[in-house]
Short mmCIF file of C-alpha atoms in Angstrom, two decimals:
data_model
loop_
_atom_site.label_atom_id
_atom_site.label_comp_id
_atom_site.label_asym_id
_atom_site.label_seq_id
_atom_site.Cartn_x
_atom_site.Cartn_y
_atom_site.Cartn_z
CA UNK H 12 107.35 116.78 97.14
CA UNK H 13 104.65 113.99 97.33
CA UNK H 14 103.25 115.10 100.78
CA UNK H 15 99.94 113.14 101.93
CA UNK H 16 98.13 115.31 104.80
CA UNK H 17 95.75 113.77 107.66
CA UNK H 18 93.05 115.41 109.17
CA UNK H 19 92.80 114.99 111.94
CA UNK H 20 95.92 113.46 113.44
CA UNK H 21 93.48 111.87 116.02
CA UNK H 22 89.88 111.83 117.65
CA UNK H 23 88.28 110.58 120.83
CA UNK H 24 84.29 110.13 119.88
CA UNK H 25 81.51 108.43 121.58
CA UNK H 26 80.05 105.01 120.70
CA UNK H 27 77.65 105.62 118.13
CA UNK H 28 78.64 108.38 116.41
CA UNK H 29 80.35 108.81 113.45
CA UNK H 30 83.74 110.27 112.36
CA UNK H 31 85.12 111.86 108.83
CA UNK H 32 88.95 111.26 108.30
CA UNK H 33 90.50 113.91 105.61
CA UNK H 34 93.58 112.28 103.41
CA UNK H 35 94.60 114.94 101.23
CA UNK H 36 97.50 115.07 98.87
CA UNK H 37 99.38 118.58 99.11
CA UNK H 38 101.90 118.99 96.19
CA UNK H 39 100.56 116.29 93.73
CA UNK H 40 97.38 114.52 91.95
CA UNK H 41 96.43 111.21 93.69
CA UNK H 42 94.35 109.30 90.74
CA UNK H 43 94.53 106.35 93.37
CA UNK H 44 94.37 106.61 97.13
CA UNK H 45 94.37 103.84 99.93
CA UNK H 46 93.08 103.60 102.88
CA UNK H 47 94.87 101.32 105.99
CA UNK H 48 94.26 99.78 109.38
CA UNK H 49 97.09 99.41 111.67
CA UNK H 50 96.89 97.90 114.82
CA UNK H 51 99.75 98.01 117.55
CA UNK H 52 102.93 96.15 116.64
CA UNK H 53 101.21 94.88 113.13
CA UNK H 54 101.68 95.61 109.91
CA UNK H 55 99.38 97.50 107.32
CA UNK H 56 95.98 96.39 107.23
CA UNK H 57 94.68 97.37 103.41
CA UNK H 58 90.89 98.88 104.03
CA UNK H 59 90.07 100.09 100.44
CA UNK H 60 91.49 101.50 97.26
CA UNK H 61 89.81 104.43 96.07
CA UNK H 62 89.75 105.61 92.90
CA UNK H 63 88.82 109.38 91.59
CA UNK H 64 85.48 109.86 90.59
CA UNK H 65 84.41 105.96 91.19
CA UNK H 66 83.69 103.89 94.12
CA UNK H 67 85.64 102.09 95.98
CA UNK H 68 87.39 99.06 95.87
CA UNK H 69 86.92 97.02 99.79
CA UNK H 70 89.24 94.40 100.88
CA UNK H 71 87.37 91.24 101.87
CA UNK H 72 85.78 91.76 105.39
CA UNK H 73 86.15 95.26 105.55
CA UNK H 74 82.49 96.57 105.50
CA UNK H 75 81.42 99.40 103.03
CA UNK H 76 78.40 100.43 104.67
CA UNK H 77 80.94 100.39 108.12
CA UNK H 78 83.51 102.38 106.66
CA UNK H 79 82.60 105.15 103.68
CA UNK H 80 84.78 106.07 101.47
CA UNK H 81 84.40 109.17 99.02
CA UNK H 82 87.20 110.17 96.49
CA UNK H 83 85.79 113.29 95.18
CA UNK H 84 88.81 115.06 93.71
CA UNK H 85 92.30 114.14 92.86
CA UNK H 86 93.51 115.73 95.71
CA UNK H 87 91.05 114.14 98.64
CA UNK H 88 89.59 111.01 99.89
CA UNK H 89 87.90 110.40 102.95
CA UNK H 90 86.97 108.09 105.08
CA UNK H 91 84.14 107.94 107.14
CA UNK H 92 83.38 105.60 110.49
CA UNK H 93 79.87 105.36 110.78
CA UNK H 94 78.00 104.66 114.12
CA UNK H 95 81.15 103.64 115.15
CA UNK H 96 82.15 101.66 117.87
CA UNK H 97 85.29 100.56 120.67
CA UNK H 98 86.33 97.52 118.75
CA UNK H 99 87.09 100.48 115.43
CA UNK H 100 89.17 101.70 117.80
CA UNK H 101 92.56 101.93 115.32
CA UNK H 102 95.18 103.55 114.00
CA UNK H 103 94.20 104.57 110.31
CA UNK H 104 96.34 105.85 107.56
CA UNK H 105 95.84 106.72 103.75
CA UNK H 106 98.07 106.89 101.29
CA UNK H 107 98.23 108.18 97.86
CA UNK H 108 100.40 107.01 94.51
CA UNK H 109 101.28 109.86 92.19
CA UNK H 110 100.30 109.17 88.21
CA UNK H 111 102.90 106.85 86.54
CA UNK H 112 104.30 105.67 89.76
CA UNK H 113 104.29 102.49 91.36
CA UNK H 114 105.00 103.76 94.60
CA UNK H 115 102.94 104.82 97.35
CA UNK H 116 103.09 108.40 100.05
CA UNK H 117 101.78 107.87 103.10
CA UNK H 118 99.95 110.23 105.72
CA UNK H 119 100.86 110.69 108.96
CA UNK H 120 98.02 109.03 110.40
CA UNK H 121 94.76 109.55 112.41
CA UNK H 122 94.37 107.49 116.27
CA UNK H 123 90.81 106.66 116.54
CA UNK H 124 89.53 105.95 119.95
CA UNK H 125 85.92 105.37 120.77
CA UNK H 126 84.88 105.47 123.95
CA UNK X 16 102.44 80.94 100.93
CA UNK X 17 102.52 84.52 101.88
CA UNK X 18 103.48 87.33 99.40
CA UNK X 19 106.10 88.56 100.63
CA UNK X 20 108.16 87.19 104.32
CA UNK X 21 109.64 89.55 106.28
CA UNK X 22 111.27 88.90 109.93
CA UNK X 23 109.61 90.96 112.66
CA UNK X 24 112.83 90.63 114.99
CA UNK X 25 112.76 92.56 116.97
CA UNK X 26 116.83 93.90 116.23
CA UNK X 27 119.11 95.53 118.55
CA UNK X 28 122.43 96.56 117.68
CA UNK X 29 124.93 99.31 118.92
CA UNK X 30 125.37 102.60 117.29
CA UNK X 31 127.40 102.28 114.39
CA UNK X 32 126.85 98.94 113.84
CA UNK X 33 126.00 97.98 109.62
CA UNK X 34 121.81 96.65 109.96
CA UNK X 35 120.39 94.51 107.03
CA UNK X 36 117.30 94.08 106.33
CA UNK X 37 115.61 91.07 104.68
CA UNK X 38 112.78 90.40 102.63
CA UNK X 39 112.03 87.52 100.79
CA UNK X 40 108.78 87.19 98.00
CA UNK X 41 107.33 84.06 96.12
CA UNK X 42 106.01 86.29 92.83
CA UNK X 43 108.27 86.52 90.47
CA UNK X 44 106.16 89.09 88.85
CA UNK X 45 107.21 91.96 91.41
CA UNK X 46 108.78 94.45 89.68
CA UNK X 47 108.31 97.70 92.34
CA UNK X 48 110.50 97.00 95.62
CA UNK X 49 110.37 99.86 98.01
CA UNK X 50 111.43 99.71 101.73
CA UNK X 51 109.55 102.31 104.28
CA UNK X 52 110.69 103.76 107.58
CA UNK X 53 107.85 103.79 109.78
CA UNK X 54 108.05 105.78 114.15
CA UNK X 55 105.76 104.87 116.32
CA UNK X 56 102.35 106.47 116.24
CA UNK X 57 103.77 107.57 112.28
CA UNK X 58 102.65 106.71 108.77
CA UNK X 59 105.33 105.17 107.00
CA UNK X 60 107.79 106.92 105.15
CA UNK X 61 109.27 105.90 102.09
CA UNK X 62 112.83 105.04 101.87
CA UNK X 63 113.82 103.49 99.05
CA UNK X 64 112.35 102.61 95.36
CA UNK X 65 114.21 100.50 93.13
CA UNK X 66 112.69 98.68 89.84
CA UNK X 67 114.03 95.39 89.26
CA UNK X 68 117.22 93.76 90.11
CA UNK X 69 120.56 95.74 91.31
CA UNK X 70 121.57 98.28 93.98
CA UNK X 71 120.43 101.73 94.89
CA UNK X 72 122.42 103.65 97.09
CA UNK X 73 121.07 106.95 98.94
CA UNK X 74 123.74 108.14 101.83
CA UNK X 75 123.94 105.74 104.30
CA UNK X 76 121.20 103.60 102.78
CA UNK X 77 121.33 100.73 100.10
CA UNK X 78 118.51 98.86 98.54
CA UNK X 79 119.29 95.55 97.14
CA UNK X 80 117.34 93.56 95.00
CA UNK X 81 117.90 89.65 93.85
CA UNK X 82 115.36 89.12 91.38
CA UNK X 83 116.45 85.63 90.46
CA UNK X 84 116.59 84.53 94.38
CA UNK X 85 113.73 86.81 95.10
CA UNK X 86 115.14 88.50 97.51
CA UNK X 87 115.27 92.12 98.56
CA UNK X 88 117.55 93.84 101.09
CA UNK X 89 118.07 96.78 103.04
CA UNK X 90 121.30 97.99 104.57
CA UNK X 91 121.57 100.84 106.67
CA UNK X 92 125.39 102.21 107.08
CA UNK X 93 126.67 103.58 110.62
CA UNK X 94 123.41 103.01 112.33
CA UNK X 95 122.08 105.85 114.38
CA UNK X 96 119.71 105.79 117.40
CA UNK X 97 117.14 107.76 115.06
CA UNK X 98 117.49 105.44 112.64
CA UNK X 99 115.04 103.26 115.50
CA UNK X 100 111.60 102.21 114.31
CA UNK X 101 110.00 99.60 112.19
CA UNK X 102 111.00 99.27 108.45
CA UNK X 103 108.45 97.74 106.14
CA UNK X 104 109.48 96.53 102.88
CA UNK X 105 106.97 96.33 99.76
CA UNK X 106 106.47 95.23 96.33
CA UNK X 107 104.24 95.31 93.43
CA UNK X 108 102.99 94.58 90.10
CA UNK X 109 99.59 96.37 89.58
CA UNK X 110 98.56 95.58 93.54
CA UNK X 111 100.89 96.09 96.60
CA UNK X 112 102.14 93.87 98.78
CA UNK X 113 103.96 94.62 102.30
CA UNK X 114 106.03 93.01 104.87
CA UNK X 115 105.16 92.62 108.26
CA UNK X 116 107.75 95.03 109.15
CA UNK X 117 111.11 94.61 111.57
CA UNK X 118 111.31 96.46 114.07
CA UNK X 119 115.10 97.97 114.48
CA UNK X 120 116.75 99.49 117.92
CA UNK X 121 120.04 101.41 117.94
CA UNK X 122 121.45 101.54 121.28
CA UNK X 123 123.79 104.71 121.74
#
């Protein structure tokens, strides 16, 4: 149980343009999900908490007009890069905690490279 | 101050060999300790979840947690070469905390 799904597991996109990341919980309701920013050889970067049916909650510095966030059931949240760029270049994972838990599932991840 | 300390190593040890794990926090509010296994190019997966102080053993893992020297540990019985990657502990009361991670190797 408590598998967290990534769609897709990575994209190469132009400078400019923007890209949707799916985080989707497969076997459980995600009242809370999270979205992260890893960079090689460093540790979790929090982005965002997102919260069904509210908006988001960004981590100081992290742009919300940048990086869109939509948590529109209690099984998905994206993420959106908008008019993105090489320096968003990342490795980006979501996570979700299940109801009553303090813990957190992670998805596999989605590479970002913009070219 | 941060949150929660964690050595990066990196750690090398032979196959077989007992690994531990450290973390150390400053809130003595944490009462959520979980330890994640993370591969490279992998979201991290979790390991371990204990709530407050005491063991938790799950085959060759065992999650220890000192509330009162806030300090949490990890030990990882006859290491494998699979058992390579970084391991991330966390914590949390309301909002999570992680550590930077530290990075294991298990030579064959």
């Amino acid at each position: 149980g408590a598998v967290v799904s990534q769609h897709p597991s990575w994209v190469i996109c132009k400078s400019g343009t923007s890209v949707k990341i799916e985080c989707r919980s497969l076997d459980f309701q995600a009242t809370t999900m999270f979205w992260y920013r890893q960079f090689p050889k460093q540790s979790l970067m929090l982005m965002a908490t997102s919260n069904e049916g509210s908006k988001a909650t960004y981590e100081q510095g992290v742009e919300k007009d940048k990086f869109l966030i939509n948590h529109a059931s209690l099984t998905l949240s994206t993420l959106t890069v908008t008019s993105a760029h090489p320096e968003d270049s990342s490795f980006y994972i979501c996570s979700a905690r299940l109801v009553g838990q303090e813990t957190q599932y992670f998805g596999p991840g989605t590479r970002l490279l913009v070219l | 101050q941060k949150e929660v300390e964690q050595d990066p190593g990196p750690l090398s040890v032979p196959e077989g060999a007992i690994v531990s794990l450290n973390c150390t926090y400053s809130n003595s509010a944490f009462q959520y300790f979980m330890w994640y296994r993370q591969y490279s190019r992998k979201g991290p997966e979790l390991l371990m979840y204990t709530y407050s102080s005491g063991n938790k053993e799950d085959g060759r893992f065992t999650a220890q947690v000192d509330k009162s020297s806030k300090y949490i540990s990890l030990f990882i019985r006859d290491s494998q070469p699979s058992d390579s990657a970084t391991y991330l502990c966390a914590m949390s009361v309301n909002q999570f905390y992680f550590g930077t991670g530290t990075s294991l190797t298990v030579i064959p």
